[in-house]
mmCIF file of C-alpha atoms in Angstrom:
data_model
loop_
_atom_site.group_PDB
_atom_site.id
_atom_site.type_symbol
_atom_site.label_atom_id
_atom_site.label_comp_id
_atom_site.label_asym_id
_atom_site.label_seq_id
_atom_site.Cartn_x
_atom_site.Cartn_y
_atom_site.Cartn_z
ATOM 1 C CA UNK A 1238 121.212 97.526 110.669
ATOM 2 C CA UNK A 1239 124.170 95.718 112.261
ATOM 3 C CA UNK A 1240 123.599 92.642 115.007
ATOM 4 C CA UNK A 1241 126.207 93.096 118.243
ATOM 5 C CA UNK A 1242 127.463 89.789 119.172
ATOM 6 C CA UNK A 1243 125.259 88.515 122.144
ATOM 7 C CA UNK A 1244 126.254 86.923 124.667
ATOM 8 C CA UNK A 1245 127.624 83.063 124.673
ATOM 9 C CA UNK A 1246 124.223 82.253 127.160
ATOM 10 C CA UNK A 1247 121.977 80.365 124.994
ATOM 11 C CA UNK A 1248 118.630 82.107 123.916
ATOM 12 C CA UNK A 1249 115.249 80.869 124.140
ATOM 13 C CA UNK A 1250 113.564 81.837 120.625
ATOM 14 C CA UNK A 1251 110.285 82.015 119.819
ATOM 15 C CA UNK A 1252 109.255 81.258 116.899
ATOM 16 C CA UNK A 1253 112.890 80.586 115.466
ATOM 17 C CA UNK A 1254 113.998 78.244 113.017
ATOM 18 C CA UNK A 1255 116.532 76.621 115.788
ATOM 19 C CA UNK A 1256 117.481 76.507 119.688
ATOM 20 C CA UNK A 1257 114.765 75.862 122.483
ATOM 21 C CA UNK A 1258 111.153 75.180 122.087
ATOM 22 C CA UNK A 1259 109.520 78.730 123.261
ATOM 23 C CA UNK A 1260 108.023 77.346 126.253
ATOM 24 C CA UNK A 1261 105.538 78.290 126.587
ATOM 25 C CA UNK A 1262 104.821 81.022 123.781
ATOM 26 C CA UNK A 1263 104.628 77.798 121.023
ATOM 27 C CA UNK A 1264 103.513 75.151 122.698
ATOM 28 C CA UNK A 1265 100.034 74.706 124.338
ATOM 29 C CA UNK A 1266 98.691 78.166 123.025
ATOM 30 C CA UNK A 1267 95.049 78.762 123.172
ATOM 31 C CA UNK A 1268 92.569 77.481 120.708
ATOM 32 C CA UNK A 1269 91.953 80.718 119.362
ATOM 33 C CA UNK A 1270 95.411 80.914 118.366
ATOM 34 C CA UNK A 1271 96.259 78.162 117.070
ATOM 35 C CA UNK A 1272 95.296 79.115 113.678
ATOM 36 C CA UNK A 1273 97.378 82.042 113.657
ATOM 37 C CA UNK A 1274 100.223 80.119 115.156
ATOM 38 C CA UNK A 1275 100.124 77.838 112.718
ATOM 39 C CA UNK A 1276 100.003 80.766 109.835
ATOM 40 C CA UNK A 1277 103.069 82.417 111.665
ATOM 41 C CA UNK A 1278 104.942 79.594 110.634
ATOM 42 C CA UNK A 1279 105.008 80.434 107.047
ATOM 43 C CA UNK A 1280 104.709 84.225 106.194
ATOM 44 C CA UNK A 1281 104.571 83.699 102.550
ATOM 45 C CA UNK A 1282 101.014 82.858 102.928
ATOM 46 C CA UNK A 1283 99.647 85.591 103.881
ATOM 47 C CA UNK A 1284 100.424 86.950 100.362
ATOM 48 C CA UNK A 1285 97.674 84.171 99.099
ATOM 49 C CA UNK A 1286 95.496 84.820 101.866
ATOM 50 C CA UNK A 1287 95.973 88.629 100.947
ATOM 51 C CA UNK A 1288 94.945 87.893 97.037
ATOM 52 C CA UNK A 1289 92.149 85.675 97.989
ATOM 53 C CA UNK A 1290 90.540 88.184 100.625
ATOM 54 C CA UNK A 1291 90.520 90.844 97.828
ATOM 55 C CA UNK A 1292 89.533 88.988 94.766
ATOM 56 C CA UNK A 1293 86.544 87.887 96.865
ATOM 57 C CA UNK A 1294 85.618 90.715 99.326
ATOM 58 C CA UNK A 1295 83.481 93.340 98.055
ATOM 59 C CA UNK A 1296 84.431 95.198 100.881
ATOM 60 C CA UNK A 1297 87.830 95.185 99.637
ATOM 61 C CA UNK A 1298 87.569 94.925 95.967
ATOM 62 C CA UNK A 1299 84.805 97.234 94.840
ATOM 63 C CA UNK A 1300 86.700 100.467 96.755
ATOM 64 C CA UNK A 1301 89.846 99.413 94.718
ATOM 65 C CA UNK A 1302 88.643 98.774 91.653
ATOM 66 C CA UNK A 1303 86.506 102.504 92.063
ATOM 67 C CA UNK A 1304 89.257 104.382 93.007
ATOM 68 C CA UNK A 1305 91.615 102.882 90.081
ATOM 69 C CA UNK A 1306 89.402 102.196 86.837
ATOM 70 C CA UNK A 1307 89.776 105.082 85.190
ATOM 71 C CA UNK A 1308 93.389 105.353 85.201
ATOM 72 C CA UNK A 1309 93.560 101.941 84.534
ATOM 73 C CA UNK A 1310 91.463 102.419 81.166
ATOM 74 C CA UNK A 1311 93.464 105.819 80.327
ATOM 75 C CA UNK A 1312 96.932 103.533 80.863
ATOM 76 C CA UNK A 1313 96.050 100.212 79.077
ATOM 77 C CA UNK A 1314 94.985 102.180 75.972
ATOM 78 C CA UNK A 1315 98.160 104.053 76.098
ATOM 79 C CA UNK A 1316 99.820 100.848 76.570
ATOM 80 C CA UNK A 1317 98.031 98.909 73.835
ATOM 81 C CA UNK A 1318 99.159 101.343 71.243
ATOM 82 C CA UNK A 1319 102.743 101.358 72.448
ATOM 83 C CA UNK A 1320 102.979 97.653 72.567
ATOM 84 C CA UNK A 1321 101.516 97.124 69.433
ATOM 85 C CA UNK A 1322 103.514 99.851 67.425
ATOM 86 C CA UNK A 1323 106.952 98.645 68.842
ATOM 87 C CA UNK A 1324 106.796 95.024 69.002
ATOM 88 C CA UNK A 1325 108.357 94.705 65.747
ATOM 89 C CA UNK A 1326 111.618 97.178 66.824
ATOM 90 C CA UNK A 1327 111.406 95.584 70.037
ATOM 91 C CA UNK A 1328 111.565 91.816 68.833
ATOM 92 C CA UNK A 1329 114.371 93.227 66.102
ATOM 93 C CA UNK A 1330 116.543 94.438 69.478
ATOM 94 C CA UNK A 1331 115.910 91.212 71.353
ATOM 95 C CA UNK A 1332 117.409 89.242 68.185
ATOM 96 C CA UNK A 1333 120.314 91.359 68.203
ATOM 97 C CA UNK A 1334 121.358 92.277 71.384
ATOM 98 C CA UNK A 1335 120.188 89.430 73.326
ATOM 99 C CA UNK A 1336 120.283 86.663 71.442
ATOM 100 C CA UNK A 1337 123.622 87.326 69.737
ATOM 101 C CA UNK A 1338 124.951 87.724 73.571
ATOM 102 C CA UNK A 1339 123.908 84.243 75.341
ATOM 103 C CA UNK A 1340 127.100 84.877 77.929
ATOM 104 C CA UNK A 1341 125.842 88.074 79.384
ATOM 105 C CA UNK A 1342 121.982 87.195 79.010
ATOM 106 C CA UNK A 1343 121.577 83.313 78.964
ATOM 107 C CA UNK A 1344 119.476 83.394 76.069
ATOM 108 C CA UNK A 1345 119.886 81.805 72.906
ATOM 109 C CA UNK A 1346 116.931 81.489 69.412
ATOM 110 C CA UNK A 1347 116.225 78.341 71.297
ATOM 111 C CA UNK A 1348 117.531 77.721 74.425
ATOM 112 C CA UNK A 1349 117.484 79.837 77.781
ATOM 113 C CA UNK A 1350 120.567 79.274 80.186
ATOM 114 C CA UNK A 1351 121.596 76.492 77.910
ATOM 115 C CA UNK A 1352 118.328 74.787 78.134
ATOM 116 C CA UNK A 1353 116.145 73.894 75.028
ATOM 117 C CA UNK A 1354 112.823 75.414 75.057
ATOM 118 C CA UNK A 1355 109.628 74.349 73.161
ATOM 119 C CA UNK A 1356 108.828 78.066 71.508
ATOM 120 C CA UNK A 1357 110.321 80.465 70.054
ATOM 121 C CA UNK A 1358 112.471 82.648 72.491
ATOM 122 C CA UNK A 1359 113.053 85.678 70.717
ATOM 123 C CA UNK A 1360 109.125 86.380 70.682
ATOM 124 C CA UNK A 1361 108.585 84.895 74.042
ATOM 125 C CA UNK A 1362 111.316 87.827 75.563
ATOM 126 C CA UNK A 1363 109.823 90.280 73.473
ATOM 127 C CA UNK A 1364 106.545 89.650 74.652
ATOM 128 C CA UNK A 1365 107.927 89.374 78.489
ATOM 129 C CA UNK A 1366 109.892 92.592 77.686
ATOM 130 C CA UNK A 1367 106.514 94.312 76.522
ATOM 131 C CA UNK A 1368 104.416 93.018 79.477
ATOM 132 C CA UNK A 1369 106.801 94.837 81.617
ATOM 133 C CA UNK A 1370 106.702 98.355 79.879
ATOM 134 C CA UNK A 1371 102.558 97.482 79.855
ATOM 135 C CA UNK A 1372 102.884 97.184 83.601
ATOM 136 C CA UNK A 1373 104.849 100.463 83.521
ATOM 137 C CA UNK A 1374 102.473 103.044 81.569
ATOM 138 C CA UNK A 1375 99.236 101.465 83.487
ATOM 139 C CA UNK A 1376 101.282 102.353 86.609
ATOM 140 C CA UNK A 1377 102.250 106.216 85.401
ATOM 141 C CA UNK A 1378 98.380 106.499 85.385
ATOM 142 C CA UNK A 1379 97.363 105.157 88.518
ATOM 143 C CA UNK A 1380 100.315 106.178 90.527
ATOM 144 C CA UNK A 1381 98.566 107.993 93.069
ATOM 145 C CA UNK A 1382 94.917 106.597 93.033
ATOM 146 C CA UNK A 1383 96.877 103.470 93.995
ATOM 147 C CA UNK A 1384 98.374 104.348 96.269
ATOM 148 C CA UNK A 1385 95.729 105.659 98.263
ATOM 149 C CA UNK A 1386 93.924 102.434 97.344
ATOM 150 C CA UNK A 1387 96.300 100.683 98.801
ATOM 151 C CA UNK A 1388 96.155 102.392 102.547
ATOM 152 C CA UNK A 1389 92.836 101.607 102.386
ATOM 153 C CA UNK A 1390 92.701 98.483 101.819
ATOM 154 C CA UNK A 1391 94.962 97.956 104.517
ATOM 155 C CA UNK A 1392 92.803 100.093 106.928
ATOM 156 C CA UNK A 1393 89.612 98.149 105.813
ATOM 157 C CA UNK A 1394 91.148 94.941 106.892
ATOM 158 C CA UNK A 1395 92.235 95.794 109.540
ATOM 159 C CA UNK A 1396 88.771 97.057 110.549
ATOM 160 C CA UNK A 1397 87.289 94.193 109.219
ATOM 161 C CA UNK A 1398 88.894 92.547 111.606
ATOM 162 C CA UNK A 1399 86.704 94.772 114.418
ATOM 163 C CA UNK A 1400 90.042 96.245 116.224
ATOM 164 C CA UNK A 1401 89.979 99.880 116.992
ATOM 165 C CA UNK A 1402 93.070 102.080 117.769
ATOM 166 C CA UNK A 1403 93.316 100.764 121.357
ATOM 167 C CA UNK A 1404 93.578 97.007 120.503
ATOM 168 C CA UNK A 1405 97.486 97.580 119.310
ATOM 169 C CA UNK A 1406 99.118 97.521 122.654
ATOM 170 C CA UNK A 1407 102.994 98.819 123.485
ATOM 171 C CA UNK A 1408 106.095 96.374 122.364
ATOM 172 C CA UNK A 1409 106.666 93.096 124.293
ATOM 173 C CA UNK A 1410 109.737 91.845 124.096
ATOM 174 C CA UNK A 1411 108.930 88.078 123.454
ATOM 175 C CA UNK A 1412 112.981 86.849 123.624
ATOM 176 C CA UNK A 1413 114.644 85.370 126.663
ATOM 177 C CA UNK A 1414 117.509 86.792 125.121
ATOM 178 C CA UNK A 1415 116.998 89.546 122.515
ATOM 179 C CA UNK A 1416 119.474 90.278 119.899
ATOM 180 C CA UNK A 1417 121.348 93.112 120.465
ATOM 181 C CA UNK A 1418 121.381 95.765 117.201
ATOM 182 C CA UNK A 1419 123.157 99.485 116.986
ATOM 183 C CA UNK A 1420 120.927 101.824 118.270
ATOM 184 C CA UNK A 1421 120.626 104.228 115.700
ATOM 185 C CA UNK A 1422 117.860 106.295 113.463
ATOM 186 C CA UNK A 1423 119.939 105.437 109.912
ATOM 187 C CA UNK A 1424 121.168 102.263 108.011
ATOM 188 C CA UNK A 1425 120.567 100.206 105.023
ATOM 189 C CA UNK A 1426 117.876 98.607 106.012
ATOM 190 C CA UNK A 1427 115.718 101.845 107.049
ATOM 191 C CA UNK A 1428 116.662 103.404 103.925
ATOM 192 C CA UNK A 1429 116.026 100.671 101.660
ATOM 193 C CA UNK A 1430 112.469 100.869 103.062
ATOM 194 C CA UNK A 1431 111.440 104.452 102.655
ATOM 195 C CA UNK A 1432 110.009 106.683 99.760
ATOM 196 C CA UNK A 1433 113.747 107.444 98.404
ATOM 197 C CA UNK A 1434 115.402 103.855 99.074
ATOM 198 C CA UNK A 1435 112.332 101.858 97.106
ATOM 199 C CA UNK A 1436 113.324 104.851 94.351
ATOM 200 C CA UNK A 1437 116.815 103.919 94.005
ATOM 201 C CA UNK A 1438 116.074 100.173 94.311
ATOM 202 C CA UNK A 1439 113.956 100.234 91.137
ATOM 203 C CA UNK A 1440 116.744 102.229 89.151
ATOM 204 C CA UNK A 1441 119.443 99.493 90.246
ATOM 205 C CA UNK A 1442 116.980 96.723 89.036
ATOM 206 C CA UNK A 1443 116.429 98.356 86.057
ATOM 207 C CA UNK A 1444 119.453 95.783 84.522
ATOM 208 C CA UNK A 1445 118.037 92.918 86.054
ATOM 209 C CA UNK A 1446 114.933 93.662 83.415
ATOM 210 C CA UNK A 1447 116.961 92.567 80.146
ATOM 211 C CA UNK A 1448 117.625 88.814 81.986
ATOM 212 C CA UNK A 1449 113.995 87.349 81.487
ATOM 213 C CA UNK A 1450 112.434 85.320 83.769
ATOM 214 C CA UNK A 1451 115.171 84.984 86.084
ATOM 215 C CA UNK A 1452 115.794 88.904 86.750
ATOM 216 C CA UNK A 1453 112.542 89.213 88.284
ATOM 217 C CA UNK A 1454 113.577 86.386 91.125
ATOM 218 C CA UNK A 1455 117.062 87.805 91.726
ATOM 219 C CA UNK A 1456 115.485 91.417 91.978
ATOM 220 C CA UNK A 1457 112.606 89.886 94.425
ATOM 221 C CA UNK A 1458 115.771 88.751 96.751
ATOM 222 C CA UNK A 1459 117.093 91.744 97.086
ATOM 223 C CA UNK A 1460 113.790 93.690 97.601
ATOM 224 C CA UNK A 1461 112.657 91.066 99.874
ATOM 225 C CA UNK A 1462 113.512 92.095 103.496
ATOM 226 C CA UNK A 1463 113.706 96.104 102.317
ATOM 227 C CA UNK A 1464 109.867 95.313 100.996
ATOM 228 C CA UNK A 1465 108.463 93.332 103.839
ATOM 229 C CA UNK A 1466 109.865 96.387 106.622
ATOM 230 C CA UNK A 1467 107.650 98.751 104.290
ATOM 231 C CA UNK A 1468 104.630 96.874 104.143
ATOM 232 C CA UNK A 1469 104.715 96.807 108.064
ATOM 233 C CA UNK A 1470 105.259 100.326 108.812
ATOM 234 C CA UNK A 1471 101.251 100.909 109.247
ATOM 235 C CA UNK A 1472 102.086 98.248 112.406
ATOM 236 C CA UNK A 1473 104.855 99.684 113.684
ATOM 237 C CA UNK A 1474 103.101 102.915 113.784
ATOM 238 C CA UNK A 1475 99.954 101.675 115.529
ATOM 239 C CA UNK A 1476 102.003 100.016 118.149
ATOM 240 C CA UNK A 1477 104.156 103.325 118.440
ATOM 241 C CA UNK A 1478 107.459 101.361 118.431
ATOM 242 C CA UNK A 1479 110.909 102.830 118.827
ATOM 243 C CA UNK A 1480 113.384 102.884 116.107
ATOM 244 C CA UNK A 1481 115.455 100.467 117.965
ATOM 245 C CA UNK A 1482 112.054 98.280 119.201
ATOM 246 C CA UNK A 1483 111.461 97.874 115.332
ATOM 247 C CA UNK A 1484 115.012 96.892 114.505
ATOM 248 C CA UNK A 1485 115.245 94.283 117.349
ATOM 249 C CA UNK A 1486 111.635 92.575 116.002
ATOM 250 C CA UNK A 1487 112.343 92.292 112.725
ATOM 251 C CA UNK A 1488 116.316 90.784 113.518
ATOM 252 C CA UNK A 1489 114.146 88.493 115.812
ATOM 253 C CA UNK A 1490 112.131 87.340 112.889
ATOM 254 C CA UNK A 1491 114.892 87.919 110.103
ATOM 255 C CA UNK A 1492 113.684 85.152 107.684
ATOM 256 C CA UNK A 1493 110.226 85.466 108.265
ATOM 257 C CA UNK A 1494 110.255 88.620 106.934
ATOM 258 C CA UNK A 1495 112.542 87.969 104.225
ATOM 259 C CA UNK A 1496 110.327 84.635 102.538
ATOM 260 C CA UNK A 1497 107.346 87.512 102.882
ATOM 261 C CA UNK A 1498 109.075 90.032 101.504
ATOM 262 C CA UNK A 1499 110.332 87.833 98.391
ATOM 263 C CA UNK A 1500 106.974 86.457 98.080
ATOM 264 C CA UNK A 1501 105.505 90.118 97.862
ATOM 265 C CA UNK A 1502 108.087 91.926 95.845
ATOM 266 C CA UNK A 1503 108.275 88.736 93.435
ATOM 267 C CA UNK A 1504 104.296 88.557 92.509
ATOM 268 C CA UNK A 1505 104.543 92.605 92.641
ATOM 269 C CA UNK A 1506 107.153 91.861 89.905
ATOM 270 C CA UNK A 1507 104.897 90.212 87.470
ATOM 271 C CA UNK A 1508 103.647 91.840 84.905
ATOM 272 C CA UNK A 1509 100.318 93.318 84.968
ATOM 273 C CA UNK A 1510 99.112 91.144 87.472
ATOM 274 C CA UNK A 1511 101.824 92.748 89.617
ATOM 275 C CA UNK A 1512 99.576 95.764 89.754
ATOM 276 C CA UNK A 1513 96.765 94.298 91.860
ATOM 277 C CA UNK A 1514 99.509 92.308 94.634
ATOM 278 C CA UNK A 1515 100.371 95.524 94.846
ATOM 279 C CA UNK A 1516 96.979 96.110 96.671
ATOM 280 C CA UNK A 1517 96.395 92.744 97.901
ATOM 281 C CA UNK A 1518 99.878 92.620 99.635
ATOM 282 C CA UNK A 1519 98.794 95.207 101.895
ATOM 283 C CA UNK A 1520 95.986 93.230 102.797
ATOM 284 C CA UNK A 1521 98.219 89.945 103.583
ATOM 285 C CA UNK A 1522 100.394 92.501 105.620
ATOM 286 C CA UNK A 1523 97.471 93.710 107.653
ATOM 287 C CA UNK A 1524 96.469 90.134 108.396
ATOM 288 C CA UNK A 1525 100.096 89.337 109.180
ATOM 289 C CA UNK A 1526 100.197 92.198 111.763
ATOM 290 C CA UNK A 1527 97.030 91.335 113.148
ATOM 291 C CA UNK A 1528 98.186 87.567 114.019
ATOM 292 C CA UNK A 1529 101.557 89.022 115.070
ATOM 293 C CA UNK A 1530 99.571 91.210 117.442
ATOM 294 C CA UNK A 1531 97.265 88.846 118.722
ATOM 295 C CA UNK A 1532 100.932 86.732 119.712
ATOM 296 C CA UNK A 1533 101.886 89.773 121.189
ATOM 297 C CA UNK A 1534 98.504 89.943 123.419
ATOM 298 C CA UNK A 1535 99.144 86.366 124.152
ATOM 299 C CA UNK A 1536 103.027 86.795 125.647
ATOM 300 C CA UNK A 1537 101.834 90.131 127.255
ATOM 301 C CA UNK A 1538 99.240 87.416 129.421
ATOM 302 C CA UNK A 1539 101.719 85.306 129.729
ATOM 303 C CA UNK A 1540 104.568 87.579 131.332
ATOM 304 C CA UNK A 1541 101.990 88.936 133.674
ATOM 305 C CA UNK A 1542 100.764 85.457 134.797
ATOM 306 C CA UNK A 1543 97.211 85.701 132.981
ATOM 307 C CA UNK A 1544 97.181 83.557 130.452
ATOM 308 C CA UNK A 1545 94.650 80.904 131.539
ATOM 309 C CA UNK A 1546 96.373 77.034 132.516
ATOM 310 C CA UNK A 1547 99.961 78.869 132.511
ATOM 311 C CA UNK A 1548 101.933 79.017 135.641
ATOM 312 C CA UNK A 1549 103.608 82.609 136.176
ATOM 313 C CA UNK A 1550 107.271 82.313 137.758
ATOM 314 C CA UNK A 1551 108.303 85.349 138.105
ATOM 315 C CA UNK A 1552 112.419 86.230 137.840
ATOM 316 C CA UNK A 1553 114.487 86.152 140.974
ATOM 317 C CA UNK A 1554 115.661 89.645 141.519
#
């Protein structure tokens, strides 16, 4: 996705980062959205609010953990016994591949990136190393039970929230001035996001997984806006948004979905634990869409001069 030039009249932005307060989208908003305003300004949290709601909702948990334990057993016991019957080759290639190479790696026996650590380094990256190819097998097992546990836990919180079907209304455009993008069905950013994209994104990171500790953030970077556009399809669907619609709101909101998207994709990335953000960033997408919507609800009022103690002026023709 490409941005055309706009024009040199200055924009009023919403939400943005600079220019104009969005009179009066930001300021003075209801009480019942002020909570969600004030969310909206930092999409990373919804990937803690996503954890927390499924660590401690039944509703949420108990479907997930059902649909998943018994891969889960089948893969950690596979994984045990490959993690304990390499660890000794594995620790044996770390010493002389890695360590012997601190100027492609950073590593050292004692130092990483030339800084002194308190334990020993080639077990440490063996272990990290391991925790990743753990992550791995568990994931052969439950790669379709998670999946689907996954869409529903995104479907459950969204009903949880007590919206049906007819709650998502059509696209408002909430810009005074919109950035214009190429209209067109194909680019890097639409691929990245699909089935085949996230596919070839993994195989490029692939290298990133003999730099410990730091390959995981650089990888998260990249993944971050390709990830967040992903996660939000299930909203662009309900609203029944164009191509170009979609393209327009996410340029409009560039860095908000890139600091979710590295959020998600980097606790995705850690091992093990990875697994269950997996689920759980669903649910802080849902509850991102549903504040995003309830903004859109809001502007829709506002355009059409019903938004209670805001003055409608409509344009001059």
């Amino acid at each position: 996705m490409s941005v055309i030039p706009a024009n040199t009249e200055k924009a009023v932005i919403p939400g943005a980062y600079s220019g104009d307060l969005p009179t009066p989208y930001d300021e003075d908003v209801p009480t019942n959205l002020r909570r969600a305003t004030s969310r909206l300004q930092f999409p990373p949290s919804y990937v803690v609010v996503g954890f927390y709601r499924l660590v401690t909702d039944r509703n949420l948990y108990v479907p997930a953990w059902q649909k998943c334990k018994h891969g889960f057993v089948r893969g950690a016991s596979v994984a045990l016994v490959w993690a304990v019957g390499t660890f000794k080759i594995q620790r044996k290639f770390v010493e002389v591949f890695l360590i012997k190479s601190p100027r492609v790696t950073g590593l050292s026996r004692d130092a990483l990136f030339g800084i002194p650590m308190p334990f020993d380094l080639p077990t440490y990256a063996t272990l990290f190393f391991l925790s990743s190819q753990v992550s791995a097998i568990i994931y052969f097992f439950l790669s379709r039970n998670i999946r689907i546990a996954r869409e529903r836990a995104y479907d459950q919180t969204i009903a949880s929230r007590g919206k049906g079907e007819d709650w998502w209304q059509p696209y408002v455009e909430e810009w005074e001035h919109p950035p214009r993008v190429e209209n067109t069905r194909w680019g890097l950013g639409i691929f990245m996001s699909g089935a085949v994209g996230r596919i070839v994104t993994k195989l490029l990171m692939i290298p990133l997984n003999f730099v410990p500790f730091a390959g995981i953030f650089i990888a998260a970077w990249f993944k971050a806006l390709g990830t967040a556009r992903y996660l939000h399809q299930p909203y662009f669907k309900a609203k029944k948004m164009t191509t170009e619609q979609i393209s327009v709101f996410i340029e409009e909101r560039k860095w908000d979905y890139r600091a979710f998207g590295f959020a998600a994709a980097l606790a995705e990335r850690l091992p093990i634990v990875g697994l269950i953000f997996s689920i759980s960033n669903r649910i802080g997408a849902a509850m991102w869409a549903h504040d995003l919507e309830k903004r859109q609800h809001y502007v829709a009022a506002v355009k059409a001069g019903l938004a209670p103690g805001v003055e409608h002026k409509p344009k001059a023709e």
